[in-house]
Coordinates of C-alpha atoms in Angstrom, one line a residue:
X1 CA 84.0 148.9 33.0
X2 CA 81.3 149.8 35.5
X3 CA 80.1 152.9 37.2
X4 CA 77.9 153.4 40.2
X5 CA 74.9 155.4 40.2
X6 CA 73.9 157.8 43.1
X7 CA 70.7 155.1 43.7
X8 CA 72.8 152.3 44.8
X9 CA 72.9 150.6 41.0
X10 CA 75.3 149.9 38.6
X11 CA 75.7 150.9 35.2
X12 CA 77.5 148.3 32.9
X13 CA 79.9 150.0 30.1
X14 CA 80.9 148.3 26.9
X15 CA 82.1 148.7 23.3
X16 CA 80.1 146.7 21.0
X17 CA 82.5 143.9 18.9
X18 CA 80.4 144.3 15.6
X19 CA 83.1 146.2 14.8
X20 CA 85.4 143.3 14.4
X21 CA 84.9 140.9 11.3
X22 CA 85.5 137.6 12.9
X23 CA 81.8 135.0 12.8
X24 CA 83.3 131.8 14.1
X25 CA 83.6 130.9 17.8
X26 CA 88.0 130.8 17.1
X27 CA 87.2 133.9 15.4
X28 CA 85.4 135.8 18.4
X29 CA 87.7 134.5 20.7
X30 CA 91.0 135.4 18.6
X31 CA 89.5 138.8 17.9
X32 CA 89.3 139.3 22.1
X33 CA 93.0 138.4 22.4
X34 CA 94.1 140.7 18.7
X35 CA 91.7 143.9 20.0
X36 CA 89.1 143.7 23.2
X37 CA 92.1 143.3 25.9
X38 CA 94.2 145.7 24.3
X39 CA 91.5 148.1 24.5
X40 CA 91.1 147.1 28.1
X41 CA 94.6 148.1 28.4
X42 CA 94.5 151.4 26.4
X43 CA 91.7 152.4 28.9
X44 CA 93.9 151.5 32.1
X45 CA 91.3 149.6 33.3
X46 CA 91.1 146.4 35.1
X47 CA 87.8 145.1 33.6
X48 CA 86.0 146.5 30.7
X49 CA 82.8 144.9 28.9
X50 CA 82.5 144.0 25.3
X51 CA 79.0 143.8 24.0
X52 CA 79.7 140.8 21.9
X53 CA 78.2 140.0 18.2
X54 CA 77.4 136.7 17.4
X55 CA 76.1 135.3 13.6
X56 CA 72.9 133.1 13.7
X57 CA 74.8 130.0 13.0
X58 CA 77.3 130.2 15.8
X59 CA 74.8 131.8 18.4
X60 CA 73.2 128.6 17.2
X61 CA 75.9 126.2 18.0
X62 CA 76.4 127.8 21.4
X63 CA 73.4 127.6 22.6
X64 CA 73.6 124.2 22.0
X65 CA 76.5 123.4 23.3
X66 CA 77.5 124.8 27.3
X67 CA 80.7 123.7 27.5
X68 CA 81.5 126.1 24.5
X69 CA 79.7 128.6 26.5
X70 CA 82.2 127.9 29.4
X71 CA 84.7 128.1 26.8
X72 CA 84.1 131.3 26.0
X73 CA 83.6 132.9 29.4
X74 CA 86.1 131.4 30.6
X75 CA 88.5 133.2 27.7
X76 CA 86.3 136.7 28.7
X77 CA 87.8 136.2 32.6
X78 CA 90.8 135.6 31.7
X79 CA 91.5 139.1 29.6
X80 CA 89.6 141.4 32.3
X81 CA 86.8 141.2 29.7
X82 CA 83.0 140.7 30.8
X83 CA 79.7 140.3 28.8
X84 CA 76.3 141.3 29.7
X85 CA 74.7 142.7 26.9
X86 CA 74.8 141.1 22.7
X87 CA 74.0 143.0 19.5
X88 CA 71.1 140.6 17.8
X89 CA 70.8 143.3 14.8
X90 CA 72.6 141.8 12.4
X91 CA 71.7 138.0 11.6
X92 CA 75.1 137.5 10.1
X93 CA 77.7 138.8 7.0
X94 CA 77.8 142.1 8.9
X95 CA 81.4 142.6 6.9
X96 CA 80.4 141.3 4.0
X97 CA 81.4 144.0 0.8
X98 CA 78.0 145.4 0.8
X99 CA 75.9 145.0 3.8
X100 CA 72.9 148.0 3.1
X101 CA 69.7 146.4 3.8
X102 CA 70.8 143.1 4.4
X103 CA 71.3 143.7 7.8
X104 CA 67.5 143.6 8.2
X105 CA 66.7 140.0 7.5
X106 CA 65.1 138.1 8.4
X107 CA 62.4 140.4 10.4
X108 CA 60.3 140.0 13.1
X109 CA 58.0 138.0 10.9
X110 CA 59.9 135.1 10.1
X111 CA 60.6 132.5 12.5
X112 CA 64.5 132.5 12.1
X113 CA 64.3 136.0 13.8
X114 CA 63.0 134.5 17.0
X115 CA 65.1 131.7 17.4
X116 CA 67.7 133.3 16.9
X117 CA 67.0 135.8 19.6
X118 CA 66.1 132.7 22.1
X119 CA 69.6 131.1 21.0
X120 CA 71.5 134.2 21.9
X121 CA 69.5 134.7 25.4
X122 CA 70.5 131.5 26.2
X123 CA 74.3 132.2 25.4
X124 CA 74.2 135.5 27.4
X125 CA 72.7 133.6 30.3
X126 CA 76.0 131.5 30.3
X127 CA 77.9 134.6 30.0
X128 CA 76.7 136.8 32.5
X129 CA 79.0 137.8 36.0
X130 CA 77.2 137.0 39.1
X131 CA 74.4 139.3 40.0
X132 CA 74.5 141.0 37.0
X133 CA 71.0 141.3 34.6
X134 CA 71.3 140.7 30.2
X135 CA 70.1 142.5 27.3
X136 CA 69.8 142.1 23.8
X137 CA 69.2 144.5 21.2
X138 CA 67.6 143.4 17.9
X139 CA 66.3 145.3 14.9
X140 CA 62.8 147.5 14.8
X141 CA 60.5 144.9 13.8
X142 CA 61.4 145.0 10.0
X143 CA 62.4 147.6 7.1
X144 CA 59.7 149.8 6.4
X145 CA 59.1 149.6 2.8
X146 CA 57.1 145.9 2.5
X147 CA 55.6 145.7 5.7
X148 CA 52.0 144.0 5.3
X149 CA 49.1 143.7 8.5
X150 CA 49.6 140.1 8.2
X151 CA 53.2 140.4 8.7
X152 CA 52.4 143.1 11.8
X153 CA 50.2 140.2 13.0
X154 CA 53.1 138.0 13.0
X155 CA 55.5 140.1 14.3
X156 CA 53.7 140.6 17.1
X157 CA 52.9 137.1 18.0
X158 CA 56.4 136.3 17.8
X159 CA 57.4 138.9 20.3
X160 CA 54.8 137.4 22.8
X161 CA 57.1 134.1 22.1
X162 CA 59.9 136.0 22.7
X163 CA 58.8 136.9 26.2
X164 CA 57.4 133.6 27.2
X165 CA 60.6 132.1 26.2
X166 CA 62.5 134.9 27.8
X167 CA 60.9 133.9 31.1
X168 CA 61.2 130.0 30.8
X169 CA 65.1 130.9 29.9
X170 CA 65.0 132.6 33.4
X171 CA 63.3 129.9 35.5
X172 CA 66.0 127.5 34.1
X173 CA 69.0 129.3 34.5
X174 CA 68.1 131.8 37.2
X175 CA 69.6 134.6 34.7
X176 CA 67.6 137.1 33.2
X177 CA 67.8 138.6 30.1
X178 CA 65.4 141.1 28.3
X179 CA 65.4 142.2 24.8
X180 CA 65.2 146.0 23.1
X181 CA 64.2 146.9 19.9
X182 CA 66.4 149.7 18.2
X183 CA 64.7 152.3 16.9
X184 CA 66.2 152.9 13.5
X185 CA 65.5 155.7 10.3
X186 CA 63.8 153.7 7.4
X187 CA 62.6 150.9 9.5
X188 CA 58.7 150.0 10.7
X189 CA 59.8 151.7 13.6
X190 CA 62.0 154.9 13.4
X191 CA 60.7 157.0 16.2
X192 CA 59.9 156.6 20.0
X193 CA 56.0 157.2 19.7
X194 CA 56.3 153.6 16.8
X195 CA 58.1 152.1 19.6
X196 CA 55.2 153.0 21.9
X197 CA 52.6 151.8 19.8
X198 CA 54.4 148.4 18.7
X199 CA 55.2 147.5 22.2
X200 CA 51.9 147.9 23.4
X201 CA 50.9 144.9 25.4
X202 CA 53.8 143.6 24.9
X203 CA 55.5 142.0 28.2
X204 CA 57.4 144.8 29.6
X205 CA 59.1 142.8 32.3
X206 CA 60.7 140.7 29.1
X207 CA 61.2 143.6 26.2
X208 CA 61.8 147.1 25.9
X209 CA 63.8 149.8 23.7
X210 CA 67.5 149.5 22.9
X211 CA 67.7 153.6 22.5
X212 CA 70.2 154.7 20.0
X213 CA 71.6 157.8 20.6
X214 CA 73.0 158.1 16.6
X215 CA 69.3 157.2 15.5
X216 CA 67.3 159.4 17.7
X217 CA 69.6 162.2 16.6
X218 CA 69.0 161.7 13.5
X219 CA 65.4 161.7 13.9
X220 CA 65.4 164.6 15.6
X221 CA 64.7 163.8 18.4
X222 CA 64.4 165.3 21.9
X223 CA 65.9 163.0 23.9
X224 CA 64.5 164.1 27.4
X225 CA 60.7 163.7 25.4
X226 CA 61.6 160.1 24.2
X227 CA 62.3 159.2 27.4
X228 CA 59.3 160.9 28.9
X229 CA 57.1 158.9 26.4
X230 CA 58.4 155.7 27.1
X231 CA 58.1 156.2 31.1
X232 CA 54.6 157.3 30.7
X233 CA 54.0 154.2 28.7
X234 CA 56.0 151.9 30.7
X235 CA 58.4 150.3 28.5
X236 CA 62.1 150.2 30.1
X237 CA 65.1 151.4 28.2
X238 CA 66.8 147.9 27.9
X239 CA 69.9 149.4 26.9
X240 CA 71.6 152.9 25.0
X241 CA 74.0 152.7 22.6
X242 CA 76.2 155.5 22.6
X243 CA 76.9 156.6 19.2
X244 CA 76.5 159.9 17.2
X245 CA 75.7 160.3 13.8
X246 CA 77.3 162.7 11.3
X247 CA 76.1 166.1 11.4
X248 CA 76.5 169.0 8.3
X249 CA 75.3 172.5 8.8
X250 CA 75.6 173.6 5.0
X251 CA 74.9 170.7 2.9
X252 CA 75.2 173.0 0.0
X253 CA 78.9 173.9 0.3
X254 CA 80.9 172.3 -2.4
X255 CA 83.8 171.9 -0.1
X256 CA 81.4 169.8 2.1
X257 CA 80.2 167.8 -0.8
X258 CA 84.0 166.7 -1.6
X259 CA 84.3 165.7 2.0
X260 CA 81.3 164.0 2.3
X261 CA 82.0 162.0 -1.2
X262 CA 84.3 159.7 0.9
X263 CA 81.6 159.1 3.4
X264 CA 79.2 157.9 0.7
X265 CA 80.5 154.0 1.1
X266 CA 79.6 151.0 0.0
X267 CA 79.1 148.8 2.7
X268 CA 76.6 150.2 4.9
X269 CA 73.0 152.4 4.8
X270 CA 73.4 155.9 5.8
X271 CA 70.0 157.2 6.0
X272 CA 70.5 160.9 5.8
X273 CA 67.8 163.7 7.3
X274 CA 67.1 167.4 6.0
X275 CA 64.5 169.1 8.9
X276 CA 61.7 171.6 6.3
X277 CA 59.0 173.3 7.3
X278 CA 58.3 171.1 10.5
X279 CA 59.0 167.7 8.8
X280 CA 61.9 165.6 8.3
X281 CA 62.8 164.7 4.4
X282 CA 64.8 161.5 3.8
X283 CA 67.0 159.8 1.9
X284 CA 67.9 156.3 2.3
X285 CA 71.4 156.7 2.0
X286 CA 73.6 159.6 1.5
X287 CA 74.4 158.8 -2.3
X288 CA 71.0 159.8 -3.2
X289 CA 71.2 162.9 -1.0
X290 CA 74.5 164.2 -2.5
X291 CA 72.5 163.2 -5.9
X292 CA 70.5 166.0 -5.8
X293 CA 67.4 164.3 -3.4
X294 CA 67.6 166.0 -1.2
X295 CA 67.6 170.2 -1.6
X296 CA 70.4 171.0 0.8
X297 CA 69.1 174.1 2.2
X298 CA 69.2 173.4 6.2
X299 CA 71.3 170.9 7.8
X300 CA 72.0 167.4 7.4
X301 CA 72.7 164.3 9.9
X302 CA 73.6 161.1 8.5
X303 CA 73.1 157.9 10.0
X304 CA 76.6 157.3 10.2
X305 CA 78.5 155.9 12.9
X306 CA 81.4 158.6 14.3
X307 CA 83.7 158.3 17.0
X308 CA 82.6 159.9 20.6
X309 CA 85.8 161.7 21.6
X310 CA 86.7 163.3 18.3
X311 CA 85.4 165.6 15.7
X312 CA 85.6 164.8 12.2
X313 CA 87.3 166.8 9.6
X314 CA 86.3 170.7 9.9
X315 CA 83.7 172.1 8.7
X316 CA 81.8 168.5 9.6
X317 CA 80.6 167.7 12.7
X318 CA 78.9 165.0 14.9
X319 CA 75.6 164.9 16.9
X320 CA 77.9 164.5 20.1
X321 CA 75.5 167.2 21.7
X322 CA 72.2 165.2 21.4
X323 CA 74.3 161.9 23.3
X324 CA 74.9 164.5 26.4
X325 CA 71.7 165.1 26.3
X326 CA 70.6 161.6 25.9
X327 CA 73.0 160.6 29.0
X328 CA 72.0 163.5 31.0
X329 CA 68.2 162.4 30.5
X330 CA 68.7 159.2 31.1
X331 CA 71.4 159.1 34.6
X332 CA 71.5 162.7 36.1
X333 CA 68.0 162.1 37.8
X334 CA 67.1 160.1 41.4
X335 CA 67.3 156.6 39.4
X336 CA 69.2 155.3 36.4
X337 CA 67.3 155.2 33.9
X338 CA 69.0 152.0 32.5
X339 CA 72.1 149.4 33.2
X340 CA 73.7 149.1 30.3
X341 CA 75.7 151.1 27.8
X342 CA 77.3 149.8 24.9
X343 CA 79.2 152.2 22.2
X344 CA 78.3 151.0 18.9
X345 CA 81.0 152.9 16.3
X346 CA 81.0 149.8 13.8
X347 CA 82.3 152.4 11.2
X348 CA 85.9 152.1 12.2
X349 CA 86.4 149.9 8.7
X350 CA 84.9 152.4 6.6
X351 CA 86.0 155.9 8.9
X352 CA 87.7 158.3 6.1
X353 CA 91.5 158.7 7.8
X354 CA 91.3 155.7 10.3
X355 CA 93.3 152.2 9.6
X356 CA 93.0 148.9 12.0
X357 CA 96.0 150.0 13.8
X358 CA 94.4 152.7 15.1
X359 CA 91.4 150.5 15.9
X360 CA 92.4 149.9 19.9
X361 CA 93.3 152.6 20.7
X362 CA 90.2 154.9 19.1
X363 CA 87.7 152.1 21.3
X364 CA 89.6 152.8 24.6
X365 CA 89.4 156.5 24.2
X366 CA 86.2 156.3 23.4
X367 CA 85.6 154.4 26.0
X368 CA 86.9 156.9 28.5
X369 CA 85.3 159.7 27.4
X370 CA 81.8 157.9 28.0
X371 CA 83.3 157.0 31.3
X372 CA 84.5 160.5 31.7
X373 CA 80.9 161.8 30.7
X374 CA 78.9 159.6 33.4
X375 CA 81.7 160.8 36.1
X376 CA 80.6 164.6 35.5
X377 CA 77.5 163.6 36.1
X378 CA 77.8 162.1 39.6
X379 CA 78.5 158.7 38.7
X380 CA 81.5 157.2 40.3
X381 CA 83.9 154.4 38.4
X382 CA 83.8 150.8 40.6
X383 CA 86.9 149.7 41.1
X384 CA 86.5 146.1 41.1

């Protein structure tokens, strides 16, 4: 799914497939066949993009191997399915029974990191339509809690790497494809103004921000002053992940607390935020929070995944305000502020009162309501 921006360019939509279990190349494929072109369907659409996730190990076997590439585009094509943007968060097991902080290792300090980044550039390169640019999002340099100078050293000469092989990976293919780190609660970097300072003389032509629209709300966040900041600094917004977060305005009602009980899952982190006296406390997940960490007395978001088009159960909401605003900041102006959009609800698994046969149909309206969004705002849908 693609729409056209007033300046000529066009936007690239997609639904991320992290949300789908599958870690072999059969696996991805059979998962495009059992879901992604039934989506495509559910939408009424003639072509829809699918932000694909692939493990270390199999990125690794692909990038070694183009006729598996070929393979794989050529199974894309043939369900009105495109690809021009990858999730490199998670490294692999990202449906494992308890994910938490798993998902991020290795960091930007180890060397598996980086080739693993270089192996999945070199996939999407084989991937991508004619004409049409790549990104990959990866995690924010490393979780925050161990997080030596050495390492900071490290990370950043690795990211240097990352751009020099991002450019060789051009001259040989012709493709380009550029990297954003996601700014994520918890991690090294959470906010825009980290980003800022860990990109700095970074190659900007190579690596960017993947800007998460579920993160930054939970942040808190102005999204119109995270973009300004990262203009003013010159570091491109590689991609935005549509997504909201969870959102409670009275943390203290024991009604909410029930509800929220089945929201407190095992599998993934849901870093929670309470806003107090001009400062954001934190828990690391929401366990802790409904423990009795945090105090409760003014709102909560949870970094957790919700659907776009719907509202959760009453008297819970979602941060779908803050993702207007984040669209509207980043497309409403003279140019588009980026070319690629990729809804990231991975919670689908976990959602209180969703199964997997509502799975399809859940992405495609989702799907249409960020389509629906970037119409109102003077985008127009390409037909072809």
């Amino acid at each position: 799914m693609r729409v056209r921006h007033p300046d000529g360019s066009t936007v690239h939509l997609a639904y991320c497939t992290n949300v789908h279990p599958a870690e072999t190349l059969d696996g991805i494929i059979g998962q495009l066949a059992a879901y992604a072109e039934p989506v495509r369907v559910a939408a009424g659409a003639e072509r829809i993009g699918v932000g694909l996730w692939l493990p270390a190990e199999t990125a690794g076997r692909l990038a070694a191997d183009p006729a598996a590439v070929a393979r794989l585009r050529r199974e894309l094509t043939a369900r009105g399915l495109e690809t021009v943007t990858l999730n490199g968060f998670p490294y692999r097991g990202f449906h494992a029974r308890v994910v938490k902080r798993a998902v991020y290792y290795p960091d930007w300090s180890e060397p598996a990191r980086l080739e693993y980044t270089l192996d999945l550039a070199r996939v999407l390169a084989g991937l991508l339509p004619e004409g049409a640019r790549g990104s990959i999002s990866t995690l924010p340099l490393a979780w925050r809690t161990v997080w030596t100078s050495a390492q900071r050293a490290m990370a950043a000469r690795q990211l240097d790497a990352l751009a020099e092989g991002l450019k060789q990976i051009a001259a040989d293919t012709g493709r380009t494809v550029r990297v954003g780190i996601e700014p994520e609660p918890g991690c090294v970097v959470e906010r825009t103004e980290q980003a800022v300072d860990a990109l700095a003389g970074t190659d900007s032509e190579w690596i960017g921000v993947c800007l998460d629209a579920c993160h930054l709300a939970v942040a808190h966040e102005d999204p119109a002053e995270a973009l300004a900041l990262l203009r003013e600094a010159g570091i491109p917004v590689v991609k935005l992940q549509a997504a909201t977060a969870l959102e409670v305005a009275d943390p203290a009602d024991p009604a909410v607390r029930e509800l929220l009980t089945d929201f407190a899952e095992p599998r993934f982190l849901h870093q929670t935020r309470e806003p107090s006296g001009g400062r954001l406390l934190g828990t690391d997940d929401l366990g802790p929070a409904l423990s009795g960490a945090l105090p409760g007395s003014r709102p909560w978001r949870i970094h957790y995944h919700v659907p776009l088009h719907e509202d959760p159960l009453a008297p819970l909401a979602s941060t779908r305000p803050v993702l207007r605003e984040t669209l509207r900041a980043l497309l409403a102006g003279e140019r588009a502020g980026t070319d690629h959009i990729e809804i990231e609800t991975y919670t689908w698994s976990v959602l209180p009162g969703h199964g997997d046969e509502t799975l399809a149909r859940g992405l495609a309206a989702e799907l249409t309501w960020l389509r629906d969004e970037l119409t109102a705002l003077g985008l127009q849908q390409e037909t072809s």
